[in-house]
PDB file of C-alpha atoms in Angstrom:
ATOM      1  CA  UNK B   1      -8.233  24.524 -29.525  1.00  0.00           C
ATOM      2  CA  UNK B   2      -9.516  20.708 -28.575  1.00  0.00           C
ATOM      3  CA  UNK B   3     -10.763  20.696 -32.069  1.00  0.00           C
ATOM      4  CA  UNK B   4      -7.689  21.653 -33.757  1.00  0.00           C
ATOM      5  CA  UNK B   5      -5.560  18.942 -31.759  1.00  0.00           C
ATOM      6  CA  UNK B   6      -7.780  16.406 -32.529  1.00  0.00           C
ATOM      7  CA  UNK B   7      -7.685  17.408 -36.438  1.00  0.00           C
ATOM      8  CA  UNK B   8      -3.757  17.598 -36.068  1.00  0.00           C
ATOM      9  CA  UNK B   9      -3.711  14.102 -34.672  1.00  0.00           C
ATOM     10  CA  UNK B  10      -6.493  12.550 -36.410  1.00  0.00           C
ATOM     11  CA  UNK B  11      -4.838  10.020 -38.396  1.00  0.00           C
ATOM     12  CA  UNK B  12      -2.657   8.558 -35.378  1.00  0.00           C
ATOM     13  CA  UNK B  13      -5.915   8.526 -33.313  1.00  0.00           C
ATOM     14  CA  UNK B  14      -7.942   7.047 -35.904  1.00  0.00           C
ATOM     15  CA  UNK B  15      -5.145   4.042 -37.001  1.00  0.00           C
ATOM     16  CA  UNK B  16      -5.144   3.596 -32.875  1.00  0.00           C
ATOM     17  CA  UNK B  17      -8.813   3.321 -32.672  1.00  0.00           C
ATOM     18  CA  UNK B  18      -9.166   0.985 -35.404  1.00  0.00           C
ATOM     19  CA  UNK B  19      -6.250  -1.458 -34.820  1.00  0.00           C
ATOM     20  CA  UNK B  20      -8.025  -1.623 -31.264  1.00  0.00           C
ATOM     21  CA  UNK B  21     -11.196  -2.476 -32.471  1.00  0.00           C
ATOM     22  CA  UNK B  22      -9.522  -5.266 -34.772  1.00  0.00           C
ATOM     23  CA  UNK B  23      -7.991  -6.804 -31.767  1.00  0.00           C
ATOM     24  CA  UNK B  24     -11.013  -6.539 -29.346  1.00  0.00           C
ATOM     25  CA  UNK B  25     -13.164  -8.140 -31.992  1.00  0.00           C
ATOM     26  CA  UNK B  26     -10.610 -10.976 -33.119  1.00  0.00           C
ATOM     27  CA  UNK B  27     -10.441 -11.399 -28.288  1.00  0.00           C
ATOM     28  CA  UNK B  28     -13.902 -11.016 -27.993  1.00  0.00           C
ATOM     29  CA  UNK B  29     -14.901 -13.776 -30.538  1.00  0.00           C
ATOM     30  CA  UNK B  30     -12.325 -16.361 -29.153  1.00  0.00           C
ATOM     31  CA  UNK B  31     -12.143 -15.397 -25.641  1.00  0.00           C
ATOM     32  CA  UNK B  32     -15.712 -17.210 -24.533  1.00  0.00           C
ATOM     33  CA  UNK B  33     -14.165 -20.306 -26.202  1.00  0.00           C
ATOM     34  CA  UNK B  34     -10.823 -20.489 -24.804  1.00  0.00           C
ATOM     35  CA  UNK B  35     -12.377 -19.800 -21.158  1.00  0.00           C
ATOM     36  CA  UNK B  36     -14.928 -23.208 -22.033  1.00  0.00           C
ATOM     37  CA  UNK B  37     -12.017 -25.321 -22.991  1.00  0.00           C
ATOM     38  CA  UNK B  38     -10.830 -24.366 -19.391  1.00  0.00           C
ATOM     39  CA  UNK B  39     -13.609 -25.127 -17.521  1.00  0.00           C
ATOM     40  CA  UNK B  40     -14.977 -27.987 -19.290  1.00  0.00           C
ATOM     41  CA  UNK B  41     -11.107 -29.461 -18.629  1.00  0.00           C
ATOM     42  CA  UNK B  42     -11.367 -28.379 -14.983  1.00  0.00           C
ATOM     43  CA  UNK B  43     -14.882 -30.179 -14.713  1.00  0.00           C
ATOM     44  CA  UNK B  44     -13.762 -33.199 -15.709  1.00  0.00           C
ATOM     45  CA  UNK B  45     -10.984 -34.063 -14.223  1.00  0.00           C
ATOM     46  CA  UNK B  46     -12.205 -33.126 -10.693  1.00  0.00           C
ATOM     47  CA  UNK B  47     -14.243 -35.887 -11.541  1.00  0.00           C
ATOM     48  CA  UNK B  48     -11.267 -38.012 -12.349  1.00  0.00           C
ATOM     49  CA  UNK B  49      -9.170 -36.560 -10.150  1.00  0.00           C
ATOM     50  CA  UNK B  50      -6.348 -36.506 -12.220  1.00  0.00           C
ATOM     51  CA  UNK B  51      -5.818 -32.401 -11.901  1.00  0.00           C
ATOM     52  CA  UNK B  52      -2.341 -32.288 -11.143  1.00  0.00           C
ATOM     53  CA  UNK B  53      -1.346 -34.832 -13.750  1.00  0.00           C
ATOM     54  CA  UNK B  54      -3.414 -34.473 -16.581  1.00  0.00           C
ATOM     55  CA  UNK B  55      -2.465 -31.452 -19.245  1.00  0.00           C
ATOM     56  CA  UNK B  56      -4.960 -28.565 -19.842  1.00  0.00           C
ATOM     57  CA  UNK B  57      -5.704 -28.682 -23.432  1.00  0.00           C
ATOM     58  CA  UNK B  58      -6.391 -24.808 -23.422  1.00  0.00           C
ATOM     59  CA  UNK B  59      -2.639 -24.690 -23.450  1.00  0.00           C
ATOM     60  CA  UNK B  60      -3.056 -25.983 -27.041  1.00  0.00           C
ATOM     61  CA  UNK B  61      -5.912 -23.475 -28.140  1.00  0.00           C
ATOM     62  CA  UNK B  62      -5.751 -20.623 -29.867  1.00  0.00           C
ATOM     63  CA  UNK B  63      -1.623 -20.930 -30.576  1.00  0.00           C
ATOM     64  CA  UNK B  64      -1.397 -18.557 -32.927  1.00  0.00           C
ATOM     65  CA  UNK B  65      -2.981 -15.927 -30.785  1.00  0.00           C
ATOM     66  CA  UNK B  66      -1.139 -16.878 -27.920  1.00  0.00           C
ATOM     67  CA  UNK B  67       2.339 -16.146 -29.607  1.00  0.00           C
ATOM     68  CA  UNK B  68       1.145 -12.661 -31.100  1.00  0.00           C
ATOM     69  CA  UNK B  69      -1.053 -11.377 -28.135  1.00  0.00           C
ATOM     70  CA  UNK B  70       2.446 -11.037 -26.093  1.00  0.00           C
ATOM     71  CA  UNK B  71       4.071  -9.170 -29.060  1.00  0.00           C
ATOM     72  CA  UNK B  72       1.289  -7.064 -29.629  1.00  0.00           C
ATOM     73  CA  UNK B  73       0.601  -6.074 -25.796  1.00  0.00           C
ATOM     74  CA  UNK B  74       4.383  -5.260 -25.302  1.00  0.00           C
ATOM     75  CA  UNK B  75       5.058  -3.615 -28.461  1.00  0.00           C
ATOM     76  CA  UNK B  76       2.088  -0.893 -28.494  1.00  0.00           C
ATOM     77  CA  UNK B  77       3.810   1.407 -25.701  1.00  0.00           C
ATOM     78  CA  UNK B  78       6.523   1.506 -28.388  1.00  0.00           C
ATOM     79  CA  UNK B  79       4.208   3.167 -30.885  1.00  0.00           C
ATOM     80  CA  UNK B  80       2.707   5.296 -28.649  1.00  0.00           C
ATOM     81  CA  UNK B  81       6.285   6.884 -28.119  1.00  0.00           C
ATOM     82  CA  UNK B  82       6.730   6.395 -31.822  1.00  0.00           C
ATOM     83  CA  UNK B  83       3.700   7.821 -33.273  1.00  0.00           C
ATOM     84  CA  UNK B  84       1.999   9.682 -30.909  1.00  0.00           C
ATOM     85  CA  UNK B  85       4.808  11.473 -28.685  1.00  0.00           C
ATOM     86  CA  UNK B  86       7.541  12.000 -31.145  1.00  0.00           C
ATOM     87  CA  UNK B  87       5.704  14.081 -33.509  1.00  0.00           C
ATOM     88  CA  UNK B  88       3.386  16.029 -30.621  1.00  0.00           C
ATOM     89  CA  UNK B  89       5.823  18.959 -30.805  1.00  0.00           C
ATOM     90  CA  UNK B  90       8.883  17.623 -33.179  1.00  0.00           C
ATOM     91  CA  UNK B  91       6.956  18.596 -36.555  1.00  0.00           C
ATOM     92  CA  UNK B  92       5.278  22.218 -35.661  1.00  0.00           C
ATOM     93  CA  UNK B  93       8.708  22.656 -35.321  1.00  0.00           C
ATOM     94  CA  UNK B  94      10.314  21.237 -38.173  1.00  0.00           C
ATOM     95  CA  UNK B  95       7.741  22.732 -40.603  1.00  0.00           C
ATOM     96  CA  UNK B  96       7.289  26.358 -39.130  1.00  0.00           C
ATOM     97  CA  UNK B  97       3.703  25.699 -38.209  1.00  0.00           C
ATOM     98  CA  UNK B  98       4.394  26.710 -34.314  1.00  0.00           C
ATOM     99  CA  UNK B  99       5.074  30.556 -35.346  1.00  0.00           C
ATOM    100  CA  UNK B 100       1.723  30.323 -36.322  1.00  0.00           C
ATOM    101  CA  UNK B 101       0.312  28.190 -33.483  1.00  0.00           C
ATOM    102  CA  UNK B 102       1.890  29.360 -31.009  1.00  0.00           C
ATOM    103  CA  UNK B 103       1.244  33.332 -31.356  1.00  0.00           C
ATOM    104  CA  UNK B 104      -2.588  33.098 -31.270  1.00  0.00           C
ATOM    105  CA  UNK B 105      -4.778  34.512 -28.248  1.00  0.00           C
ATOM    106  CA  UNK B 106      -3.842  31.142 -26.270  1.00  0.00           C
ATOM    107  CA  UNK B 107      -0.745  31.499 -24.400  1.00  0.00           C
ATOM    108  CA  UNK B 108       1.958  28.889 -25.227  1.00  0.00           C
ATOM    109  CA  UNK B 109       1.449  26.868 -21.911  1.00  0.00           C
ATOM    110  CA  UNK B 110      -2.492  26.606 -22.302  1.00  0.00           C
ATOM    111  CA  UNK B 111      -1.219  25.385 -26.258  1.00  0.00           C
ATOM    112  CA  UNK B 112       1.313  22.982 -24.673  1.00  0.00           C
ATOM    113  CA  UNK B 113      -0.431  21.404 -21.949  1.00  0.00           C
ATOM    114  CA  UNK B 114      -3.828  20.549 -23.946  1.00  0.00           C
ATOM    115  CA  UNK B 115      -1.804  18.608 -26.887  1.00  0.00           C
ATOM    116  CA  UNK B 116       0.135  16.817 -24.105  1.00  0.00           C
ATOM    117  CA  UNK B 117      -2.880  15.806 -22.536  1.00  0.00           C
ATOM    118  CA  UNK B 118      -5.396  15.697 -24.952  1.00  0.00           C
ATOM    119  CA  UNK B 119      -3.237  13.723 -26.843  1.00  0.00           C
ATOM    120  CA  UNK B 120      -1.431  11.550 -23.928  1.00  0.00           C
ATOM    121  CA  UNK B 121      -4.815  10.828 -22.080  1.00  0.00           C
ATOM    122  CA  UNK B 122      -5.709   9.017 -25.553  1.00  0.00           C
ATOM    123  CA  UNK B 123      -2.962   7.137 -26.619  1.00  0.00           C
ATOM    124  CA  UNK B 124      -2.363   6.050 -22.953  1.00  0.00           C
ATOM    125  CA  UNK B 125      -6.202   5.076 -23.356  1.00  0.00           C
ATOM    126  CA  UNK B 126      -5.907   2.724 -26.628  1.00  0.00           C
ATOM    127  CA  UNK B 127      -2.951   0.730 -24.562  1.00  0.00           C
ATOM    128  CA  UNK B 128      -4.866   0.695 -21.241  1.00  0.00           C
ATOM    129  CA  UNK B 129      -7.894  -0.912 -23.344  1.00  0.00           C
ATOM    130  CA  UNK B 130      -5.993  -3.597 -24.963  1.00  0.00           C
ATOM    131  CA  UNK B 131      -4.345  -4.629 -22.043  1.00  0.00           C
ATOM    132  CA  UNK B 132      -7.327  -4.698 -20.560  1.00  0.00           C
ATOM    133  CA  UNK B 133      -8.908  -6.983 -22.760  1.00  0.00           C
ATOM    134  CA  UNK B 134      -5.950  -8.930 -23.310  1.00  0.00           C
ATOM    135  CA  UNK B 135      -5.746 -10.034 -19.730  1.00  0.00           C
ATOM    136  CA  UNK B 136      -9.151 -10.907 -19.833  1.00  0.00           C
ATOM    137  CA  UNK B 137      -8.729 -13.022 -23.063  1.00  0.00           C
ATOM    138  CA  UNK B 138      -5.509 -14.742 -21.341  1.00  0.00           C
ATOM    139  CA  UNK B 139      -7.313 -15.026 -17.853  1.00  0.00           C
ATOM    140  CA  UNK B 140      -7.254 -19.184 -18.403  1.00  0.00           C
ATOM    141  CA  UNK B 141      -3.413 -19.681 -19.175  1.00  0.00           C
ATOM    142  CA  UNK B 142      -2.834 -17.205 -16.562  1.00  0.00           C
ATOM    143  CA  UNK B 143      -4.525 -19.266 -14.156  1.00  0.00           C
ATOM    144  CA  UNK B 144      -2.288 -22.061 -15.283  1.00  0.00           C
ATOM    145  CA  UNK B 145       0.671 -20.263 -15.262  1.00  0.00           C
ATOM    146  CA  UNK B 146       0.880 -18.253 -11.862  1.00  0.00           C
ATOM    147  CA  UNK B 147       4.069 -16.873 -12.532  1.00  0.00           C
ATOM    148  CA  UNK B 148       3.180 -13.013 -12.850  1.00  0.00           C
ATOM    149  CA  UNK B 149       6.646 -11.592 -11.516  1.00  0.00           C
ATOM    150  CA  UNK B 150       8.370 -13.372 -14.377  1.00  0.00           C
ATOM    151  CA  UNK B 151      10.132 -10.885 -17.095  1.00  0.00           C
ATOM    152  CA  UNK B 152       7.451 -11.356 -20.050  1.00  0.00           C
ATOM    153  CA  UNK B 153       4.449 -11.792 -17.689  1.00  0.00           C
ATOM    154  CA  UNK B 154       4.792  -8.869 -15.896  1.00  0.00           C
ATOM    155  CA  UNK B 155       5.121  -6.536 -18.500  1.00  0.00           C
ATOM    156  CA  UNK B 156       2.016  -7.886 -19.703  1.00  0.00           C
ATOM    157  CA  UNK B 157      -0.717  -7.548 -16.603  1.00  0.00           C
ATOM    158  CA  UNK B 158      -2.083  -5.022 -14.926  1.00  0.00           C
ATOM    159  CA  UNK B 159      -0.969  -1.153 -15.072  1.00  0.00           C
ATOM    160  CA  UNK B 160       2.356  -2.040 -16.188  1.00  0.00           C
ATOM    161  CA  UNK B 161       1.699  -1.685 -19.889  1.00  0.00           C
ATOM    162  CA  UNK B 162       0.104   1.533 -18.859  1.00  0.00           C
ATOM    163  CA  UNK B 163       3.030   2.590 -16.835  1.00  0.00           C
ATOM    164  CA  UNK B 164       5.351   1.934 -20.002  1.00  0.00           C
ATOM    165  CA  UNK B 165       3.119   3.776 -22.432  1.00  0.00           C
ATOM    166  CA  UNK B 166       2.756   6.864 -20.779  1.00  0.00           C
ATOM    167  CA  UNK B 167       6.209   6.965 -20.074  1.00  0.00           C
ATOM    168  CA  UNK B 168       7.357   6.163 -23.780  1.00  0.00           C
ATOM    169  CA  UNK B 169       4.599   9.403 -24.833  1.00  0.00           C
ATOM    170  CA  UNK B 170       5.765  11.604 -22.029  1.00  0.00           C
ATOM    171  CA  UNK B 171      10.260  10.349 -23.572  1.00  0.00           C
ATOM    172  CA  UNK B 172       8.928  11.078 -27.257  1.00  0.00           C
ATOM    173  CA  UNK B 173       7.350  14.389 -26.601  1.00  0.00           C
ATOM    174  CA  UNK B 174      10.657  14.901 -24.828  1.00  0.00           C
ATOM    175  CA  UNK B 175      13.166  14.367 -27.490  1.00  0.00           C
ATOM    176  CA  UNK B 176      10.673  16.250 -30.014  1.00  0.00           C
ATOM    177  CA  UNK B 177      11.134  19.189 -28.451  1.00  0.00           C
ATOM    178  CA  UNK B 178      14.718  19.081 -27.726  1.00  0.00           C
ATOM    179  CA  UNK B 179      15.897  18.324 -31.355  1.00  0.00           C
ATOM    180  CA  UNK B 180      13.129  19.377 -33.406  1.00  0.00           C
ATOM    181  CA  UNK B 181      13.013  16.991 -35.651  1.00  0.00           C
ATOM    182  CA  UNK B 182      10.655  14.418 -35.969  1.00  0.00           C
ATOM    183  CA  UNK B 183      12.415  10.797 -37.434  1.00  0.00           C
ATOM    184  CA  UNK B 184      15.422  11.875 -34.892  1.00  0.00           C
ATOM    185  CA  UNK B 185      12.987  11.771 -32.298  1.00  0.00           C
ATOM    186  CA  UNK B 186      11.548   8.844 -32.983  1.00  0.00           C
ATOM    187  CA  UNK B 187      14.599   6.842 -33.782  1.00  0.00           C
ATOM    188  CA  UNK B 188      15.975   8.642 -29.506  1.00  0.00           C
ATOM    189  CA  UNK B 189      12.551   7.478 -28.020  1.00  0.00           C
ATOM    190  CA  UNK B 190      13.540   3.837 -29.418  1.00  0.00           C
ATOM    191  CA  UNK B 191      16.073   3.684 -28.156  1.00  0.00           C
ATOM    192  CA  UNK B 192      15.676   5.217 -24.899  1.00  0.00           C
ATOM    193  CA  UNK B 193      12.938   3.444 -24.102  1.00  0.00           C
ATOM    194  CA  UNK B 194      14.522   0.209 -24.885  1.00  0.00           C
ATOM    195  CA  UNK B 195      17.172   1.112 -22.739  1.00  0.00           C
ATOM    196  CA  UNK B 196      14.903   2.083 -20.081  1.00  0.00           C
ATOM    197  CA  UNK B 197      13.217  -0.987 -20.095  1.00  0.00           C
ATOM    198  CA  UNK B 198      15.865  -3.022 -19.768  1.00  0.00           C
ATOM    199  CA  UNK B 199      17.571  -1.214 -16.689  1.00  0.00           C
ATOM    200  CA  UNK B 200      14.112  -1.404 -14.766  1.00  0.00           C
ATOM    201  CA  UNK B 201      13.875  -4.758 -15.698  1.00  0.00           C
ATOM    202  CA  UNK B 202      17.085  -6.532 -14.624  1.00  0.00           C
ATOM    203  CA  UNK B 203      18.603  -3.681 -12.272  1.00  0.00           C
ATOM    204  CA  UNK B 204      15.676  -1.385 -10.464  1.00  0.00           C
ATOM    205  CA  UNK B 205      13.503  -4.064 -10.128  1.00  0.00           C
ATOM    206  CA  UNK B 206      14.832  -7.166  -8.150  1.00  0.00           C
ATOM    207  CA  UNK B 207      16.341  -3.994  -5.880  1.00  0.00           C
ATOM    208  CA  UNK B 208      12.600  -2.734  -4.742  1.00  0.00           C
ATOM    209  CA  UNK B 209      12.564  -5.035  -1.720  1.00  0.00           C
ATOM    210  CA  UNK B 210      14.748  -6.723   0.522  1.00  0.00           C
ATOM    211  CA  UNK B 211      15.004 -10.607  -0.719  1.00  0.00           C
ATOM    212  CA  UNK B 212      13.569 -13.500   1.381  1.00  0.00           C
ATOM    213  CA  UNK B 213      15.288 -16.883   1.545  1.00  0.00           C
ATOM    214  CA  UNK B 214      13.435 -19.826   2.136  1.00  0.00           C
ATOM    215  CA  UNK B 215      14.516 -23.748   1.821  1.00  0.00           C
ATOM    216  CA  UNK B 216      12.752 -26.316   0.032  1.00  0.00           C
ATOM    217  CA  UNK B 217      12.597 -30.161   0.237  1.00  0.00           C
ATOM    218  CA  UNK B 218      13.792 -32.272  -2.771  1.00  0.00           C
ATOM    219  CA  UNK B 219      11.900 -35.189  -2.996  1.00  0.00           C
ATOM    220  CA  UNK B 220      11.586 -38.206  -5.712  1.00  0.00           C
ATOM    221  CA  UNK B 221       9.461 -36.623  -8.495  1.00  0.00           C
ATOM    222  CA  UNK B 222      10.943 -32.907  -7.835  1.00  0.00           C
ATOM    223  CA  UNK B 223      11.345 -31.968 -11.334  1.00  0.00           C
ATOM    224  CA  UNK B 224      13.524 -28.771 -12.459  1.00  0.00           C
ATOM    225  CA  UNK B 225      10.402 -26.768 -11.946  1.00  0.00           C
ATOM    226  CA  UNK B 226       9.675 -27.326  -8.397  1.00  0.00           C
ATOM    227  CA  UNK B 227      10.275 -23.306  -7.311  1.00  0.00           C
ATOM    228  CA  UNK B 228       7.232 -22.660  -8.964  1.00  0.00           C
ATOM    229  CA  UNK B 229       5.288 -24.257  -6.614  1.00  0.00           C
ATOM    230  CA  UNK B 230       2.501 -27.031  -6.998  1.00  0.00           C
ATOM    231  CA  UNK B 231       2.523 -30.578  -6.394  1.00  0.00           C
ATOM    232  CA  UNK B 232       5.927 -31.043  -5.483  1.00  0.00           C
ATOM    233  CA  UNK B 233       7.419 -27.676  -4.241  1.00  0.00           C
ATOM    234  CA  UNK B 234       6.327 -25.643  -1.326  1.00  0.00           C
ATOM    235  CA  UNK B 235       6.608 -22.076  -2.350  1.00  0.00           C
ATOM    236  CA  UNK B 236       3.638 -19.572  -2.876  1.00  0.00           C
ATOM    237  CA  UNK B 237       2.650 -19.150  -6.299  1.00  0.00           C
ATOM    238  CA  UNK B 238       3.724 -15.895  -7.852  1.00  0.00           C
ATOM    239  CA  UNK B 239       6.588 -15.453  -5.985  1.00  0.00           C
ATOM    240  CA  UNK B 240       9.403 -12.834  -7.260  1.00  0.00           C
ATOM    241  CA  UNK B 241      12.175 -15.873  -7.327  1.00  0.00           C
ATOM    242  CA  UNK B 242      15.633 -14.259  -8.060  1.00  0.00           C
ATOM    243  CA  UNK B 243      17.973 -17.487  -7.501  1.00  0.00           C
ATOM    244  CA  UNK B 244      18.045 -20.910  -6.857  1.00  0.00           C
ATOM    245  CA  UNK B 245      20.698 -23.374  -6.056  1.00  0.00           C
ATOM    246  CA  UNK B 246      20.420 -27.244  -4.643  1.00  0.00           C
ATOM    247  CA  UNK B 247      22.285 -27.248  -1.242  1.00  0.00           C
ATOM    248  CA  UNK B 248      22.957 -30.557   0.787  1.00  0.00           C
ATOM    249  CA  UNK B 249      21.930 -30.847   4.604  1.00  0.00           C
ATOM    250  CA  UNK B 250      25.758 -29.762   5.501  1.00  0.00           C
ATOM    251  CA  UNK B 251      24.443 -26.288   4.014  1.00  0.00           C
ATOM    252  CA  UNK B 252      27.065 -26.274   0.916  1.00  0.00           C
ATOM    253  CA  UNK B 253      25.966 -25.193  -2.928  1.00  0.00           C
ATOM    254  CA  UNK B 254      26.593 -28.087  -4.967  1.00  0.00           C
ATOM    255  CA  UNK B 255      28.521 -26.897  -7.771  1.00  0.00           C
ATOM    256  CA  UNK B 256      28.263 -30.093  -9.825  1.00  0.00           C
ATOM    257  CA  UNK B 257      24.603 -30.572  -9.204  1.00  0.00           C
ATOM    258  CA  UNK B 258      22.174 -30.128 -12.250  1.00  0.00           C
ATOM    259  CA  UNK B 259      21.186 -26.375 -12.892  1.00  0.00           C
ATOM    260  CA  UNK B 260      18.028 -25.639 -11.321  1.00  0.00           C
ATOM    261  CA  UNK B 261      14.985 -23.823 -14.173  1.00  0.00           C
ATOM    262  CA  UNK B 262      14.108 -20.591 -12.478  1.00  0.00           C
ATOM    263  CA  UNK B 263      11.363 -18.283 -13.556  1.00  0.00           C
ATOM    264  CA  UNK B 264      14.135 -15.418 -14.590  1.00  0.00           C
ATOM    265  CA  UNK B 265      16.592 -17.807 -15.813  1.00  0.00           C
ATOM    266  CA  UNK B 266      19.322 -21.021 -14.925  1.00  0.00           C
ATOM    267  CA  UNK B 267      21.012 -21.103 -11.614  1.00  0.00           C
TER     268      UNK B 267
END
């Protein structure tokens, strides 16, 4: 029965596997270069001491794979929904092949729950690896840009791409079996999971915690980016910041005052 899934899904594993290894090998050959920019940079300008002033040129390595590797990170948990969770169920059903599946010695549980996770454990897998290795690749600009609550970033680190994956497999398995049909599936799971994202993002999300206010000191030389932290601005690094307005010592927003660059947007 492993056997058979496996053959059934052999070509979605197998594109998987080998777009992965493309990736990992393309990561692995520039990734011990990028991280030697960064430290040769950080060497000497502690020696200068010009740290805070002076611009990291590993900001301006690697471009093009800096552009893609965001794409490619957030995009895979689409075609896992896509390719692997859509069609799990959706085409035995569309071409007849369950009636022959699913009458066999195995009962139709046993069937069901070793394509769901045979099939789920791998797919979830091939995105957990090339997140994996992504965030090692980007470790550098990371370190340069602590900002891993922002929109983009935090999609991007940690279990989150995980998260999404499993959950786009688990929403295309889903609408296979409900309307049988494969492309109908796949064009639901798009589109839900789109959806989804966007309503975690923007509405579940800033409502997981109560919100702490906290006032900081403008000072000759605050720029528009002095929330983030760093020479100028007080707050912690990484911080989940929602708003930010410029309020005089009488405690008033200023309405006419310049609009203040947050991490999620203009205030």
């Amino acid at each position: 029965m492993i056997r058979f899934t496996l053959m059934q899904s052999r070509v979605s594993l197998l594109a998987g596997a080998i777009a992965l290894g493309v990736v990992a090998v393309v990561l692995a050959t520039t990734g011990p270069h990028l991280a030697h920019v960064y430290d040769a940079f950080e060497s000497s300008c502690k020696v200068a001491r010009d740290c805070s002033t002076a611009l990291n040129p590993v900001l301006s390595s690697d471009k093009a794979l800096q552009s893609a590797l965001p794409f490619i990170v957030a995009v895979v948990p689409v075609l896992v929904g896509l390719f692997f969770g859509a069609p799990l169920i959706a085409r035995e059903l569309e071409t007849g092949a369950s009636r022959l599946a699913w009458t066999q010695s195995v009962t139709r549980k046993r069937w069901l729950a070793v394509k769901l996770g045979l099939v789920g454990i791998a797919a979830v897998a091939i995105g957990g690896l090339l997140t994996w290795i992504a965030n090692w690749w980007a470790s550098p600009l990371d370190t340069l840009n602590q900002n891993r609550f922002g929109v983009v970033s935090f999609s991007l680190h940690g279990i989150a791409p995980i998260g999404y994956a499993a959950f786009a497999f688990a929403l295309g398995a889903a609408a296979g079996v409900l309307l049988r049909r494969t492309v109908p599936a796949m064009a639901i799971t798009l589109a839900g999971f789109a959806a989804a994202r966007v309503a975690v993002t923007y509405w579940v999300r800033p409502n997981l915690a109560s919100p702490a206010r906290e006032s900081l000191p403008l000072s000759v030389g605050s720029g528009p980016g002095f929330l983030y932290g760093g020479s100028q601005g007080t707050m912690n690094f990484n911080a989940y910041v929602q708003s930010g307005v410029p309020i005089p010592g009488v405690g008033q927003v200023v309405l006419t005052a310049p609009q203040v660059n947050i991490p999620n947007g203009w205030v």
